Amino acid sequence: MKDLYLKHVRGWPLYGATIFNVKQNTSKLPKDLWIAIHFEGIHLLAYNTEKPLVSYSYPEIAHYGPSPSSFFMTAGSLMNSQKYVFTTRQGNTMSNLLNVYGAEHRRRKALQQ
C-alpha cells in the first residue's frame, strides 16, 4: 500500500515542494496564498489548492530576500517583472531554500554547457 501511495504522489507536479502560508497585498492574486518552493522553481497557489496560479523557474527569479515579518521577490521576464511582498515569519527559511535550489540549478546548467 505504501509503495502504491508513493508512486501516486510522485506524479504530482509539486511533489517534494515545501509549502508556506503567506499573505500579500502587492498583486491581483488572492490575499491568502501558499508559496511552494520546489526544485524547479517557485509557485504561488490560492490558499488550500493544488493548482499554481503563477510559477517562476529559477532563471526568472531576479531578486528575493527576507525581513523579520516578510519575504519579497521580484520575478518574471525583463520586460514584464512583478514585485511581490509576502507577510510571513518564515522568510529566512524561504530564502535559504531558494539559495540552495538556485545554486543547484546554476550548477547543473554549468555542467550542461
PDB file of C-alpha atoms in Angstrom:
ATOM      1  CA  MET A   1       0.000   0.000   0.000  1.00  0.00           C
ATOM      2  CA  LYS A   2       2.815   2.428   0.868  1.00  0.00           C
ATOM      3  CA  ASP A   3       4.535   1.799  -2.486  1.00  0.00           C
ATOM      4  CA  LEU A   4       1.275   2.465  -4.331  1.00  0.00           C
ATOM      5  CA  TYR A   5       0.805   5.726  -2.435  1.00  0.00           C
ATOM      6  CA  LEU A   6       4.367   6.899  -3.146  1.00  0.00           C
ATOM      7  CA  LYS A   7       4.025   6.026  -6.815  1.00  0.00           C
ATOM      8  CA  HIS A   8       0.839   8.103  -6.939  1.00  0.00           C
ATOM      9  CA  VAL A   9       2.163  11.223  -5.174  1.00  0.00           C
ATOM     10  CA  ARG A  10       5.472  11.266  -7.068  1.00  0.00           C
ATOM     11  CA  GLY A  11       3.406  12.052 -10.159  1.00  0.00           C
ATOM     12  CA  TRP A  12       2.040  15.261  -8.624  1.00  0.00           C
ATOM     13  CA  PRO A  13       3.528  18.420 -10.179  1.00  0.00           C
ATOM     14  CA  LEU A  14       4.551  19.834  -6.786  1.00  0.00           C
ATOM     15  CA  TYR A  15       5.821  16.598  -5.239  1.00  0.00           C
ATOM     16  CA  GLY A  16       8.709  17.451  -2.920  1.00  0.00           C
ATOM     17  CA  ALA A  17       7.811  21.141  -2.603  1.00  0.00           C
ATOM     18  CA  THR A  18       7.901  22.959   0.711  1.00  0.00           C
ATOM     19  CA  ILE A  19       4.660  24.885   1.242  1.00  0.00           C
ATOM     20  CA  PHE A  20       4.396  28.168   3.154  1.00  0.00           C
ATOM     21  CA  ASN A  21       1.257  30.079   4.194  1.00  0.00           C
ATOM     22  CA  VAL A  22       1.580  33.773   3.343  1.00  0.00           C
ATOM     23  CA  LYS A  23      -0.499  36.898   2.862  1.00  0.00           C
ATOM     24  CA  GLN A  24       0.075  39.512   0.173  1.00  0.00           C
ATOM     25  CA  ASN A  25      -1.306  42.879  -0.960  1.00  0.00           C
ATOM     26  CA  THR A  26       1.021  43.689  -3.863  1.00  0.00           C
ATOM     27  CA  SER A  27      -0.605  41.896  -6.792  1.00  0.00           C
ATOM     28  CA  LYS A  28      -4.004  40.923  -8.155  1.00  0.00           C
ATOM     29  CA  LEU A  29      -3.598  37.437  -6.704  1.00  0.00           C
ATOM     30  CA  PRO A  30      -5.713  36.385  -3.708  1.00  0.00           C
ATOM     31  CA  LYS A  31      -4.666  37.835  -0.349  1.00  0.00           C
ATOM     32  CA  ASP A  32      -4.143  34.408   1.250  1.00  0.00           C
ATOM     33  CA  LEU A  33      -1.669  32.260  -0.653  1.00  0.00           C
ATOM     34  CA  TRP A  34       0.512  29.221  -0.440  1.00  0.00           C
ATOM     35  CA  ILE A  35       4.039  29.507  -1.766  1.00  0.00           C
ATOM     36  CA  ALA A  36       5.502  26.226  -2.938  1.00  0.00           C
ATOM     37  CA  ILE A  37       9.290  26.204  -3.240  1.00  0.00           C
ATOM     38  CA  HIS A  38      10.343  23.341  -5.434  1.00  0.00           C
ATOM     39  CA  PHE A  39      13.473  22.112  -7.196  1.00  0.00           C
ATOM     40  CA  GLU A  40      12.092  23.517 -10.477  1.00  0.00           C
ATOM     41  CA  GLY A  41      11.088  26.946  -9.148  1.00  0.00           C
ATOM     42  CA  ILE A  42       8.583  28.801  -7.026  1.00  0.00           C
ATOM     43  CA  HIS A  43       4.812  28.509  -7.357  1.00  0.00           C
ATOM     44  CA  LEU A  44       2.081  30.782  -5.994  1.00  0.00           C
ATOM     45  CA  LEU A  45      -1.160  28.983  -5.216  1.00  0.00           C
ATOM     46  CA  ALA A  46      -4.509  30.113  -3.886  1.00  0.00           C
ATOM     47  CA  TYR A  47      -4.721  29.015  -0.256  1.00  0.00           C
ATOM     48  CA  ASN A  48      -5.651  25.348   0.144  1.00  0.00           C
ATOM     49  CA  THR A  49      -5.470  24.459  -3.561  1.00  0.00           C
ATOM     50  CA  GLU A  50      -3.142  22.295  -5.633  1.00  0.00           C
ATOM     51  CA  LYS A  51      -3.002  24.243  -8.889  1.00  0.00           C
ATOM     52  CA  PRO A  52      -0.418  27.052  -9.218  1.00  0.00           C
ATOM     53  CA  LEU A  53      -1.758  30.498 -10.165  1.00  0.00           C
ATOM     54  CA  VAL A  54       1.734  31.672 -11.145  1.00  0.00           C
ATOM     55  CA  SER A  55       5.005  29.772 -11.464  1.00  0.00           C
ATOM     56  CA  TYR A  56       8.557  31.020 -11.926  1.00  0.00           C
ATOM     57  CA  SER A  57      11.616  28.980 -12.804  1.00  0.00           C
ATOM     58  CA  TYR A  58      14.911  29.909 -11.134  1.00  0.00           C
ATOM     59  CA  PRO A  59      16.199  31.952 -14.105  1.00  0.00           C
ATOM     60  CA  GLU A  60      13.020  34.082 -13.865  1.00  0.00           C
ATOM     61  CA  ILE A  61      13.595  34.978 -10.204  1.00  0.00           C
ATOM     62  CA  ALA A  62      15.572  38.239 -10.234  1.00  0.00           C
ATOM     63  CA  HIS A  63      15.696  39.147  -6.524  1.00  0.00           C
ATOM     64  CA  TYR A  64      14.384  37.818  -3.244  1.00  0.00           C
ATOM     65  CA  GLY A  65      15.025  38.208   0.440  1.00  0.00           C
ATOM     66  CA  PRO A  66      13.574  38.089   3.932  1.00  0.00           C
ATOM     67  CA  SER A  67      12.844  40.549   6.688  1.00  0.00           C
ATOM     68  CA  PRO A  68      11.649  39.656  10.204  1.00  0.00           C
ATOM     69  CA  SER A  69       7.991  39.747   9.128  1.00  0.00           C
ATOM     70  CA  SER A  70       8.033  39.362   5.351  1.00  0.00           C
ATOM     71  CA  PHE A  71       9.566  37.898   2.234  1.00  0.00           C
ATOM     72  CA  PHE A  72       9.967  39.845  -1.009  1.00  0.00           C
ATOM     73  CA  MET A  73      10.542  38.615  -4.528  1.00  0.00           C
ATOM     74  CA  THR A  74      10.853  40.136  -7.995  1.00  0.00           C
ATOM     75  CA  ALA A  75      10.271  37.653 -10.794  1.00  0.00           C
ATOM     76  CA  GLY A  76       9.242  37.383 -14.421  1.00  0.00           C
ATOM     77  CA  SER A  77      10.791  38.495 -17.673  1.00  0.00           C
ATOM     78  CA  LEU A  78      12.905  41.596 -18.132  1.00  0.00           C
ATOM     79  CA  MET A  79      10.016  43.396 -19.835  1.00  0.00           C
ATOM     80  CA  ASN A  80       7.292  42.056 -17.541  1.00  0.00           C
ATOM     81  CA  SER A  81       8.538  41.641 -13.988  1.00  0.00           C
ATOM     82  CA  GLN A  82       6.355  41.505 -10.897  1.00  0.00           C
ATOM     83  CA  LYS A  83       7.333  42.531  -7.382  1.00  0.00           C
ATOM     84  CA  TYR A  84       5.731  40.645  -4.511  1.00  0.00           C
ATOM     85  CA  VAL A  85       5.827  41.256  -0.778  1.00  0.00           C
ATOM     86  CA  PHE A  86       4.502  38.418   1.377  1.00  0.00           C
ATOM     87  CA  THR A  87       3.712  38.656   5.061  1.00  0.00           C
ATOM     88  CA  THR A  88       5.319  35.691   6.821  1.00  0.00           C
ATOM     89  CA  ARG A  89       7.676  34.944   9.674  1.00  0.00           C
ATOM     90  CA  GLN A  90       9.299  32.181   7.593  1.00  0.00           C
ATOM     91  CA  GLY A  91      11.146  34.477   5.181  1.00  0.00           C
ATOM     92  CA  ASN A  92      14.593  33.254   6.255  1.00  0.00           C
ATOM     93  CA  THR A  93      13.623  29.634   5.640  1.00  0.00           C
ATOM     94  CA  MET A  94      12.147  30.525   2.242  1.00  0.00           C
ATOM     95  CA  SER A  95      15.265  32.478   1.265  1.00  0.00           C
ATOM     96  CA  ASN A  96      17.542  29.617   2.362  1.00  0.00           C
ATOM     97  CA  LEU A  97      15.580  27.110   0.263  1.00  0.00           C
ATOM     98  CA  LEU A  98      15.762  29.381  -2.777  1.00  0.00           C
ATOM     99  CA  ASN A  99      19.515  29.781  -2.230  1.00  0.00           C
ATOM    100  CA  VAL A 100      20.061  26.019  -2.171  1.00  0.00           C
ATOM    101  CA  TYR A 101      17.786  25.184  -5.105  1.00  0.00           C
ATOM    102  CA  GLY A 102      19.048  28.143  -7.142  1.00  0.00           C
ATOM    103  CA  ALA A 103      22.693  27.148  -6.600  1.00  0.00           C
ATOM    104  CA  GLU A 104      21.932  23.585  -7.642  1.00  0.00           C
ATOM    105  CA  HIS A 105      20.088  24.832 -10.731  1.00  0.00           C
ATOM    106  CA  ARG A 106      23.089  27.002 -11.714  1.00  0.00           C
ATOM    107  CA  ARG A 107      25.496  24.110 -11.073  1.00  0.00           C
ATOM    108  CA  ARG A 108      23.517  21.747 -13.316  1.00  0.00           C
ATOM    109  CA  LYS A 109      23.229  24.380 -16.035  1.00  0.00           C
ATOM    110  CA  ALA A 110      27.006  24.938 -15.966  1.00  0.00           C
ATOM    111  CA  LEU A 111      27.592  21.191 -16.350  1.00  0.00           C
ATOM    112  CA  GLN A 112      25.400  21.104 -19.454  1.00  0.00           C
ATOM    113  CA  GLN A 113      27.415  23.813 -21.215  1.00  0.00           C
TER     114      GLN A 113
END
